[in-house]
Short mmCIF file of N, CA and C in Angstrom, two decimals:
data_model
loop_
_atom_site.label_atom_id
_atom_site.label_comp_id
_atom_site.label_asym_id
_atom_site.label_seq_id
_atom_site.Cartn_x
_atom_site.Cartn_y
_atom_site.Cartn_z
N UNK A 1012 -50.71 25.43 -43.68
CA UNK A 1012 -50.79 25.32 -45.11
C UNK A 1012 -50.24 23.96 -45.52
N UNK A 1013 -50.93 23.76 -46.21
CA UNK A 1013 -50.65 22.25 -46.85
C UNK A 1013 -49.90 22.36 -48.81
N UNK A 1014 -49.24 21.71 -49.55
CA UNK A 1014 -48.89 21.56 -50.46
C UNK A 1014 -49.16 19.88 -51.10
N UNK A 1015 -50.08 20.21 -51.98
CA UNK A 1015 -50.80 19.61 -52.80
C UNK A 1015 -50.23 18.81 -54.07
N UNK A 1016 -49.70 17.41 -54.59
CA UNK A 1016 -49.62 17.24 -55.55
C UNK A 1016 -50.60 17.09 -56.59
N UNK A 1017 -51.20 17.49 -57.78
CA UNK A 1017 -51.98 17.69 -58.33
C UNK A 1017 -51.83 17.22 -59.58
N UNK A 1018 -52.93 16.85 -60.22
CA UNK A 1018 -52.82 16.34 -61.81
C UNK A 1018 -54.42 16.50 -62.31
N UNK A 1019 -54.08 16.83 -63.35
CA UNK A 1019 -55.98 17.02 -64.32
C UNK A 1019 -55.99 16.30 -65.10
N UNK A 1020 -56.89 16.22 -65.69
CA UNK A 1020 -57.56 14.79 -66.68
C UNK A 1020 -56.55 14.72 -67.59
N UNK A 1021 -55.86 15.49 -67.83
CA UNK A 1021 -54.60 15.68 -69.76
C UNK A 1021 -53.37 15.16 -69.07
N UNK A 1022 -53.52 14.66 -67.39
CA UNK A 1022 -52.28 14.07 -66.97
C UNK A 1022 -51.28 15.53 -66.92
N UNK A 1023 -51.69 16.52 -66.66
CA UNK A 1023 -50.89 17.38 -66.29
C UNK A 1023 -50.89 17.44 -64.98
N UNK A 1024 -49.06 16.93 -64.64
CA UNK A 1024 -48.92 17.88 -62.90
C UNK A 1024 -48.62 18.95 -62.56
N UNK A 1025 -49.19 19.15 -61.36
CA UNK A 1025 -48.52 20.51 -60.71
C UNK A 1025 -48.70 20.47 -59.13
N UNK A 1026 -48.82 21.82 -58.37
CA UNK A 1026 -48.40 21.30 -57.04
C UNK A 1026 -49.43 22.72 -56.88
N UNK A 1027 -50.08 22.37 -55.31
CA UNK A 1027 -51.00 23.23 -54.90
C UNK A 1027 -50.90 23.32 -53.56
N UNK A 1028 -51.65 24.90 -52.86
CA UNK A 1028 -51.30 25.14 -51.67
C UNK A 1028 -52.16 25.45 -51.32
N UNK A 1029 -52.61 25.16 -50.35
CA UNK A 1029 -54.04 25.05 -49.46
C UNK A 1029 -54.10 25.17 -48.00
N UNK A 1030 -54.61 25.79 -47.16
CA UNK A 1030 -55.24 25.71 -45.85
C UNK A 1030 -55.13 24.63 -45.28
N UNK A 1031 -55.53 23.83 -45.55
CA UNK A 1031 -56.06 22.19 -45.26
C UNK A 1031 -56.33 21.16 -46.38
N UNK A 1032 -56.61 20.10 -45.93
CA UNK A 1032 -57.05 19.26 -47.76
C UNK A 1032 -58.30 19.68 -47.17
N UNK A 1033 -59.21 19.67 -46.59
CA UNK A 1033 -60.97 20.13 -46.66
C UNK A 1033 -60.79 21.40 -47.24
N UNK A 1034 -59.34 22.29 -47.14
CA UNK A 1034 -59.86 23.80 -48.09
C UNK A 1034 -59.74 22.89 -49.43
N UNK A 1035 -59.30 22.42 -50.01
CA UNK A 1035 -58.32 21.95 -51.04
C UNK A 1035 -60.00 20.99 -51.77
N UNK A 1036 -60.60 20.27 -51.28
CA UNK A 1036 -61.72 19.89 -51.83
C UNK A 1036 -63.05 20.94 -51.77
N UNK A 1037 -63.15 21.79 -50.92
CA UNK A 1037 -63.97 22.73 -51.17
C UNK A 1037 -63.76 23.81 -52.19
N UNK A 1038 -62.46 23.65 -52.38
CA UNK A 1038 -62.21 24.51 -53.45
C UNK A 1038 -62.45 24.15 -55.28
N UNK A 1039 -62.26 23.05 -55.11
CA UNK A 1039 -61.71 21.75 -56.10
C UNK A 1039 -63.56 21.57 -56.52
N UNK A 1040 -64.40 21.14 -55.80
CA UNK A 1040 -66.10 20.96 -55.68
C UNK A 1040 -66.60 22.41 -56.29
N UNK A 1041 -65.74 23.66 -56.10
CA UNK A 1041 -66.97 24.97 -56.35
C UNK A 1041 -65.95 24.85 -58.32
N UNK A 1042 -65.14 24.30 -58.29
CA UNK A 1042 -64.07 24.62 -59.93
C UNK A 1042 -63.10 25.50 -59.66
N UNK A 1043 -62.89 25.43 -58.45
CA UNK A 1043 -61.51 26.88 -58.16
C UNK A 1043 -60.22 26.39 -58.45
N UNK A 1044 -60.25 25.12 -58.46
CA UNK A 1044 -58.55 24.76 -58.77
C UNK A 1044 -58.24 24.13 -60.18
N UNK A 1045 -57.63 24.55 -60.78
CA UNK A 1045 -57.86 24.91 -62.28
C UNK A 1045 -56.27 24.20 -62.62
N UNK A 1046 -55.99 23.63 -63.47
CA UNK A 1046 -54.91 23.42 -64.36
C UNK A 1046 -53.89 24.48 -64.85
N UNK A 1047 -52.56 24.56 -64.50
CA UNK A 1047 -52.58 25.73 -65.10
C UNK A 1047 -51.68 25.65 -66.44
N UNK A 1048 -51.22 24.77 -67.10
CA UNK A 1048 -51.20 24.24 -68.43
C UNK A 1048 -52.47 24.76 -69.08
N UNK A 1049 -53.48 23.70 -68.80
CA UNK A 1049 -54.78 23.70 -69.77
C UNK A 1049 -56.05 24.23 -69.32
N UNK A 1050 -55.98 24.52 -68.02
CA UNK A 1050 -57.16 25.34 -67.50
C UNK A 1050 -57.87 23.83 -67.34
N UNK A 1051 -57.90 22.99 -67.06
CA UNK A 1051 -59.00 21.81 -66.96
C UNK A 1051 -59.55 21.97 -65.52
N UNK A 1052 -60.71 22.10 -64.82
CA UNK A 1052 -61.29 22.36 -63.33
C UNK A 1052 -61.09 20.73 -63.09
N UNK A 1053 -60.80 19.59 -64.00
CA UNK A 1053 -61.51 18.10 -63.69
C UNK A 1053 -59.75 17.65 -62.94
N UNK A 1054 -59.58 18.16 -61.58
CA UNK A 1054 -58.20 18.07 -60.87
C UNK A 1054 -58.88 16.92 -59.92
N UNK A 1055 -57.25 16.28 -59.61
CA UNK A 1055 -57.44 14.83 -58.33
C UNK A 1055 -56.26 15.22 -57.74
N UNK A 1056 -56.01 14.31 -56.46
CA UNK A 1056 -54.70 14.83 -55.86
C UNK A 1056 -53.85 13.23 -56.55
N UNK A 1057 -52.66 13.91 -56.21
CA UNK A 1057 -51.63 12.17 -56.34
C UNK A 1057 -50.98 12.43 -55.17
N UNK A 1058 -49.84 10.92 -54.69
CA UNK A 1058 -49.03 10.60 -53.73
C UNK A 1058 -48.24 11.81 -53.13
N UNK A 1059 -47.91 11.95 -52.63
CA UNK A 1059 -46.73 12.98 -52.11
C UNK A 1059 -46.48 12.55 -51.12
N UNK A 1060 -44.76 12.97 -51.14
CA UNK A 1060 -43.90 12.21 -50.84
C UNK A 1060 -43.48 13.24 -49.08
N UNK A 1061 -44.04 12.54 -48.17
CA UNK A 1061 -43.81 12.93 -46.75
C UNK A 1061 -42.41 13.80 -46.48
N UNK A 1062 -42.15 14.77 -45.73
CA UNK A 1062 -40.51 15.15 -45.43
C UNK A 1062 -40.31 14.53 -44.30
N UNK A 1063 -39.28 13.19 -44.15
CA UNK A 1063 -39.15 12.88 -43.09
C UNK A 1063 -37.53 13.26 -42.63
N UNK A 1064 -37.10 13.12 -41.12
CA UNK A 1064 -36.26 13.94 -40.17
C UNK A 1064 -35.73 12.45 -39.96
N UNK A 1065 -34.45 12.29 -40.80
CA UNK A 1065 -33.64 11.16 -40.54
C UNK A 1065 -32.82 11.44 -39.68
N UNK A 1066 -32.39 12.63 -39.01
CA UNK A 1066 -31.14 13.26 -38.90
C UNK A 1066 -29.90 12.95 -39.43
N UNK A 1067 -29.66 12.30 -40.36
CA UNK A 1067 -28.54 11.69 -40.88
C UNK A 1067 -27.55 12.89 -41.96
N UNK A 1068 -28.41 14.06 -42.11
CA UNK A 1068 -28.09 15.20 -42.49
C UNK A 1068 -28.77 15.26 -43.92
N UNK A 1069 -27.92 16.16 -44.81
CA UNK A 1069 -29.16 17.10 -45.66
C UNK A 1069 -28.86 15.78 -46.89
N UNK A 1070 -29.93 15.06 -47.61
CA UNK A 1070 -29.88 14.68 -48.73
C UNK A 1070 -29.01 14.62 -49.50
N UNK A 1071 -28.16 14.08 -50.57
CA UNK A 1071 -27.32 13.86 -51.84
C UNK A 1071 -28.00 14.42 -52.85
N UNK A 1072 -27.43 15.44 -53.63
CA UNK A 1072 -27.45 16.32 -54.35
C UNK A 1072 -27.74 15.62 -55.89
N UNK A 1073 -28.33 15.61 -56.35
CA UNK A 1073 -28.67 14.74 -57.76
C UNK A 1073 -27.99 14.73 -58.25
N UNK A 1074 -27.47 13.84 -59.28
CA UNK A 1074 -26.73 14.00 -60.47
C UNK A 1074 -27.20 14.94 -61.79
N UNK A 1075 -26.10 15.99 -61.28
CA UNK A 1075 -26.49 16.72 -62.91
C UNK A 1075 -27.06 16.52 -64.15
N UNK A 1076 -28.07 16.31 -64.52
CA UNK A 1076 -28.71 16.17 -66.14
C UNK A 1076 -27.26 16.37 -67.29
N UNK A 1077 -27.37 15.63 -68.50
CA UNK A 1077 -26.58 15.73 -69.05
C UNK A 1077 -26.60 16.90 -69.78
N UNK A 1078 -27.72 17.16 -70.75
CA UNK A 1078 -27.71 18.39 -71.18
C UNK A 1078 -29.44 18.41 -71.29
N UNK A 1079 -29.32 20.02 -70.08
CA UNK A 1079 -30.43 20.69 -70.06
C UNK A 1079 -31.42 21.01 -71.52
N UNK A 1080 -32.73 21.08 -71.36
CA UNK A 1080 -33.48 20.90 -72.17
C UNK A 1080 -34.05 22.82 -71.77
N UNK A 1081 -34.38 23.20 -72.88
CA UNK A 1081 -34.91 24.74 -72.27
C UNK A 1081 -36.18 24.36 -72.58
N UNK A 1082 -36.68 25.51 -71.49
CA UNK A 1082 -38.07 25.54 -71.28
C UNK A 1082 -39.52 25.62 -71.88
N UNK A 1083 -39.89 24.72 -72.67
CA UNK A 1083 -41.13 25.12 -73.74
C UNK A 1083 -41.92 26.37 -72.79
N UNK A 1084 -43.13 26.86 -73.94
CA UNK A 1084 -43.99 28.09 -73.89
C UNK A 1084 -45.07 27.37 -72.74
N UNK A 1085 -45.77 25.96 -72.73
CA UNK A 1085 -46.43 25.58 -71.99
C UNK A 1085 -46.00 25.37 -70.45
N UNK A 1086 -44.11 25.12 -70.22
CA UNK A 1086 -43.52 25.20 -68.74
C UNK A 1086 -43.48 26.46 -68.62
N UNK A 1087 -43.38 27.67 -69.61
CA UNK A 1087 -42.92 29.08 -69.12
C UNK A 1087 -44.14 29.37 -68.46
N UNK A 1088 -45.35 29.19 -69.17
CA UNK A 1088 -46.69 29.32 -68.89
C UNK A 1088 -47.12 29.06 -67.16
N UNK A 1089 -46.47 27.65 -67.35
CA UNK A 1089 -47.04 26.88 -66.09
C UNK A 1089 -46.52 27.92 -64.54
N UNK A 1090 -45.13 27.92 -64.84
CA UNK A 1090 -44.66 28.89 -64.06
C UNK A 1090 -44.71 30.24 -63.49
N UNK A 1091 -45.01 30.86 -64.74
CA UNK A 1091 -45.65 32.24 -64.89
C UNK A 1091 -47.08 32.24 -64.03
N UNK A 1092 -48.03 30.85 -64.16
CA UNK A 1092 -49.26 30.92 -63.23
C UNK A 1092 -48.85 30.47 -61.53
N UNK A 1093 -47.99 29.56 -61.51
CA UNK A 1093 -47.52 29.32 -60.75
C UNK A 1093 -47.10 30.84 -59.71
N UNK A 1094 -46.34 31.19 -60.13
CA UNK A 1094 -45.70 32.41 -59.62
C UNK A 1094 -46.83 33.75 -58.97
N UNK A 1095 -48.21 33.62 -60.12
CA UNK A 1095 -49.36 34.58 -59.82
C UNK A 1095 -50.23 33.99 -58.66
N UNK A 1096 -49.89 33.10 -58.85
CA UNK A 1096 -50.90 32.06 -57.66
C UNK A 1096 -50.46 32.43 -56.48
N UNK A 1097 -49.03 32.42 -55.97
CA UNK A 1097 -48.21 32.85 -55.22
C UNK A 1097 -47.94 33.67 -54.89
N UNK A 1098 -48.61 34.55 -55.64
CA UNK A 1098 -48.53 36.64 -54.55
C UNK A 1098 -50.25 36.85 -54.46
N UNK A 1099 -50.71 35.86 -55.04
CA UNK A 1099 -52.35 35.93 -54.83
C UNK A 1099 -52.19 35.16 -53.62
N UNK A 1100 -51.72 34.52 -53.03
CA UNK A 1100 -52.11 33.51 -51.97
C UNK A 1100 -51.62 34.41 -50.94
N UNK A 1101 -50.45 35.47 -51.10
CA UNK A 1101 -49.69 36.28 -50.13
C UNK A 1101 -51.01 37.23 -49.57
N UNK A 1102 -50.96 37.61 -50.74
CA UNK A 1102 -52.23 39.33 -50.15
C UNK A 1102 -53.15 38.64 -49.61
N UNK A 1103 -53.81 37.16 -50.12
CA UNK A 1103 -54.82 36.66 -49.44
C UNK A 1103 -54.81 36.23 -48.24
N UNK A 1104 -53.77 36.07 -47.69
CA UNK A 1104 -53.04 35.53 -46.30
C UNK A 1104 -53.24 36.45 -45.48
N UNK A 1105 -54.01 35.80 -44.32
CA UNK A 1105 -54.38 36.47 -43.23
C UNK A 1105 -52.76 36.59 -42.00
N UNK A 1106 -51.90 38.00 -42.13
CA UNK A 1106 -51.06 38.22 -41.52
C UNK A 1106 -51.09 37.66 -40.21
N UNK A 1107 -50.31 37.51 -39.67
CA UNK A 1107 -50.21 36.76 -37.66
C UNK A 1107 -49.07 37.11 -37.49
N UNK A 1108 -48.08 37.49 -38.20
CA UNK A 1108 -46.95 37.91 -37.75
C UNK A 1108 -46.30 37.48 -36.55
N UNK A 1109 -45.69 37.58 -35.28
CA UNK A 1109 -44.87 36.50 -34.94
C UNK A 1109 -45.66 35.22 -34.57
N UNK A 1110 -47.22 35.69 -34.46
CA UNK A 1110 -47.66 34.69 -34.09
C UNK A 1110 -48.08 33.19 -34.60
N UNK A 1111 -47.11 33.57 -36.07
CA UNK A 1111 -47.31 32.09 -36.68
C UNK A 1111 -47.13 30.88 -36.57
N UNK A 1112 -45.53 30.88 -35.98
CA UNK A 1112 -45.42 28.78 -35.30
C UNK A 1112 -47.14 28.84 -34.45
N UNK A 1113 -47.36 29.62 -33.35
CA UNK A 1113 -48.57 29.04 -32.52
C UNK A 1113 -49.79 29.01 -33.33
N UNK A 1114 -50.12 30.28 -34.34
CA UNK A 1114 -51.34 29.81 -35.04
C UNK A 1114 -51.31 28.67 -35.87
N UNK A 1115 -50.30 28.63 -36.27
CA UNK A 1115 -49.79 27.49 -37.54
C UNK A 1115 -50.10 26.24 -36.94
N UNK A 1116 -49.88 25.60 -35.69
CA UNK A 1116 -50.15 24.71 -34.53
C UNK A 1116 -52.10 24.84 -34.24
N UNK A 1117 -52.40 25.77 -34.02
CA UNK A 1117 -53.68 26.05 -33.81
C UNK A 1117 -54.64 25.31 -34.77
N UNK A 1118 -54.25 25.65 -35.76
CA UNK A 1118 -55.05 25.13 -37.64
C UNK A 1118 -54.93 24.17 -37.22
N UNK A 1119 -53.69 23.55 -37.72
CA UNK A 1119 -53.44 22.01 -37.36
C UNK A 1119 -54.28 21.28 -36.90
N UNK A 1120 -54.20 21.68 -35.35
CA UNK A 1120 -54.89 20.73 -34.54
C UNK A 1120 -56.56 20.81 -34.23
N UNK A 1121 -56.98 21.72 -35.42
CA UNK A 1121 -58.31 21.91 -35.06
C UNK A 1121 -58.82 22.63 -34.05
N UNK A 1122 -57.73 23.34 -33.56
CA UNK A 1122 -58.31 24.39 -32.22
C UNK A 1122 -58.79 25.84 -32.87
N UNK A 1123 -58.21 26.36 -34.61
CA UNK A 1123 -58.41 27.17 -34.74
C UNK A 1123 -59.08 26.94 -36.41
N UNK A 1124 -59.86 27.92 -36.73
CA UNK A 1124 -60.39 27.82 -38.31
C UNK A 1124 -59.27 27.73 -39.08
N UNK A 1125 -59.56 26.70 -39.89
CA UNK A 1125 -58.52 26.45 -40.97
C UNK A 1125 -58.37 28.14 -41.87
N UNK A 1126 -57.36 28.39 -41.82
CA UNK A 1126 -57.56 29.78 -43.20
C UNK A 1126 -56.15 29.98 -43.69
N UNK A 1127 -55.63 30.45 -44.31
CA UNK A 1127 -54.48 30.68 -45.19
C UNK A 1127 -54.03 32.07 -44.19
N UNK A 1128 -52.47 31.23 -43.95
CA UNK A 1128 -51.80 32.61 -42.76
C UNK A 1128 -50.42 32.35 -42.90
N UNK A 1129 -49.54 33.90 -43.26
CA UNK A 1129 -48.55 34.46 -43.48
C UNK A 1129 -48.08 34.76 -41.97
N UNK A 1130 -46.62 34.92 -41.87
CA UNK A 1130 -46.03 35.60 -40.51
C UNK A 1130 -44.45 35.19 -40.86
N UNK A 1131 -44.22 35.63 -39.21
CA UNK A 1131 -42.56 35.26 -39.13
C UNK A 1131 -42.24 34.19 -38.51
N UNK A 1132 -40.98 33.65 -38.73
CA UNK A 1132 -41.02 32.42 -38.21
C UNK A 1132 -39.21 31.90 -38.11
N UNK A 1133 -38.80 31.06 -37.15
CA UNK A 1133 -37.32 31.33 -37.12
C UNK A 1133 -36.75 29.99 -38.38
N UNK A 1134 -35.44 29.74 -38.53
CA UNK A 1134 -35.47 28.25 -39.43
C UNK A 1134 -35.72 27.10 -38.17
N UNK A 1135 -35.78 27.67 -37.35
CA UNK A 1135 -35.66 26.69 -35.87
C UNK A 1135 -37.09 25.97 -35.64
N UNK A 1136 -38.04 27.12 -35.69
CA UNK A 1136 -39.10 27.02 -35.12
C UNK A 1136 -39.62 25.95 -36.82
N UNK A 1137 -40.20 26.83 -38.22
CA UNK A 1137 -40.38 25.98 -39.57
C UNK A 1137 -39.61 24.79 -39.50
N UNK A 1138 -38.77 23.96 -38.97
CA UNK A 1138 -38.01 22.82 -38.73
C UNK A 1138 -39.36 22.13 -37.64
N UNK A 1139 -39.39 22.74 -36.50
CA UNK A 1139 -39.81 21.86 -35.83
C UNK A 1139 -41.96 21.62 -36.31
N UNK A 1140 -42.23 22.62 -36.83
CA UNK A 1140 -43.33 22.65 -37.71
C UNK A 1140 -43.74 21.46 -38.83
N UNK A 1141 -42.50 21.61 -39.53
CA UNK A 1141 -42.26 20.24 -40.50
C UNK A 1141 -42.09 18.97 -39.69
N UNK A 1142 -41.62 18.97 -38.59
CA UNK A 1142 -41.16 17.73 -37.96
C UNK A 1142 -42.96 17.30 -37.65
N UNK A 1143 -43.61 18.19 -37.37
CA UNK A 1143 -44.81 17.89 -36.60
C UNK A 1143 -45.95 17.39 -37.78
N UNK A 1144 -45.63 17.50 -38.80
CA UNK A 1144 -46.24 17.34 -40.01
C UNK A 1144 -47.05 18.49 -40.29
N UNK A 1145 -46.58 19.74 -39.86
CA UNK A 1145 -47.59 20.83 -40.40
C UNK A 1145 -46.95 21.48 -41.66
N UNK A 1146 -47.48 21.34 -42.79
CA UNK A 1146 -46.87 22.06 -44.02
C UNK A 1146 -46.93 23.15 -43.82
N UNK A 1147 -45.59 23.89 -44.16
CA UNK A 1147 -45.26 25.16 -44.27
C UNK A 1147 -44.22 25.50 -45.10
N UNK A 1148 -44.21 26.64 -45.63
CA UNK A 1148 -43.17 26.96 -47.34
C UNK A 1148 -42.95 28.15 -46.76
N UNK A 1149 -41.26 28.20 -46.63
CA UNK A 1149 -40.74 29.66 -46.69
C UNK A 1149 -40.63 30.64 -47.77
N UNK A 1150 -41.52 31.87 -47.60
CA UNK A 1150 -40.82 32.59 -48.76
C UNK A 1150 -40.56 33.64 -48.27
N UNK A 1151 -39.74 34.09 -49.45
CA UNK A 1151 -38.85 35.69 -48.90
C UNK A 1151 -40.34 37.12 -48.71
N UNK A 1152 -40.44 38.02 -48.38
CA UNK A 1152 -40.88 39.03 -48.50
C UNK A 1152 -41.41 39.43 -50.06
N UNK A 1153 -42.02 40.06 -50.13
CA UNK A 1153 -42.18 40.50 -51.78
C UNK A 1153 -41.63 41.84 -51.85
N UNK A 1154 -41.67 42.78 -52.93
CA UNK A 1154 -41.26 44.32 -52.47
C UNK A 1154 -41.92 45.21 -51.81
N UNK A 1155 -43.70 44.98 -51.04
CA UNK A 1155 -44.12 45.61 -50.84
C UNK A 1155 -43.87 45.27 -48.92
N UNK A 1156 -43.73 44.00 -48.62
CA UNK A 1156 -43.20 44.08 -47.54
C UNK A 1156 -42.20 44.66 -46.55
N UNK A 1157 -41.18 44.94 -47.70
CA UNK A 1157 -39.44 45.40 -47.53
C UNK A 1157 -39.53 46.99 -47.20
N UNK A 1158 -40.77 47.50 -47.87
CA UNK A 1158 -41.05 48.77 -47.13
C UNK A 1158 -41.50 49.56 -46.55
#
C-alpha cells in the first residue's frame, strides 16, 4: 500500500491510500478519487516527503502551536470522510494474515498482483518494510476484529 499526497482543483489537500500509484491512476481515470472537502473527481498527486532511516533516533517533537484553532465543519467533514474511507479500505482488504511482510514484498516487487492487503505484522518486521520503501500504515483492529 502506498499513501498518496493529494490535492483537487479548489487546492484542497488530503492524503490517499492505494495499492500502487497504477491503482491510484486507474482509479483517479474511472472518477473514483474524489475530494473529500468538495467532492471535485479533477485530483493530481503532490510531493511527498520520503521516510528516511537516519538512525540518529526518533525526530524532535514540534513546537507547540500557540493557541489551537478548533476545527471548522469543512475539517470535521474532511475527517469524518477520511475515517469512512478507512474501514472501507479495511473490509475491502484482501486478509493474508501472517502472511503480510512476504505478500507485502510480493506487490512490491511485481511478483504478485498489486491489490489492497490487511494482516499481521511485528513493529520489527513494518520497520524493515518502510526501510525497503514499501508503504505500509499500522492500524489497530476495528471492533469487529477483537471478536
Amino acid at each position: 500500500m502506498i499513501v498518496l499526497n493529494l490535492c483537487c482543483d479548489h487546492e484542497h489537500l488530503f492524503e490517499g491510500w492505494f495499492g500502487s500509484a497504477a491503482a491510484f491512476e486507474a482509479q483517479r481515470e474511472r472518477g473514483q478519487v474524489v475530494c473529500p472537502v468538495c467532492g471535485s473527481a479533477s485530483i493530481s498527486r503532490r510531493p511527498s516527503a520520503p521516510y528516511i532511516n537516519t538512525g540518529s533516533g526518533p525526530p524532535a517533537a514540534p513546537a507547540p502551536r500557540a493557541s489551537p484553532r478548533p476545527a471548522t465543519p469543512q475539517q470535521m467533514d474532511a475527517v469524518a470522510t477520511a475515517v469512512a474511507m478507512l474501514r472501507r479500505f479495511g473490509k475491502e482488504s484482501e486478509d493474508v494474515g501472517e502472511r503480510f511482510v512476504e505478500e507485502a514484498r510480493r506487490i512490491h516487487y511485481g511478483e504478485s498482483e498489486a491489490r489492497n492487503i490487511k494482516g499481521k505484522a511485528s513493529h520489527d518486521d513494518i520497520g524493515e518494510l518502510i526501510d525497503e520503501g514499501i508503504m505500509v500504515l499500522p492500524v489497530p483492529p476495528d471492533d469487529e476484529e477483537l471478536h
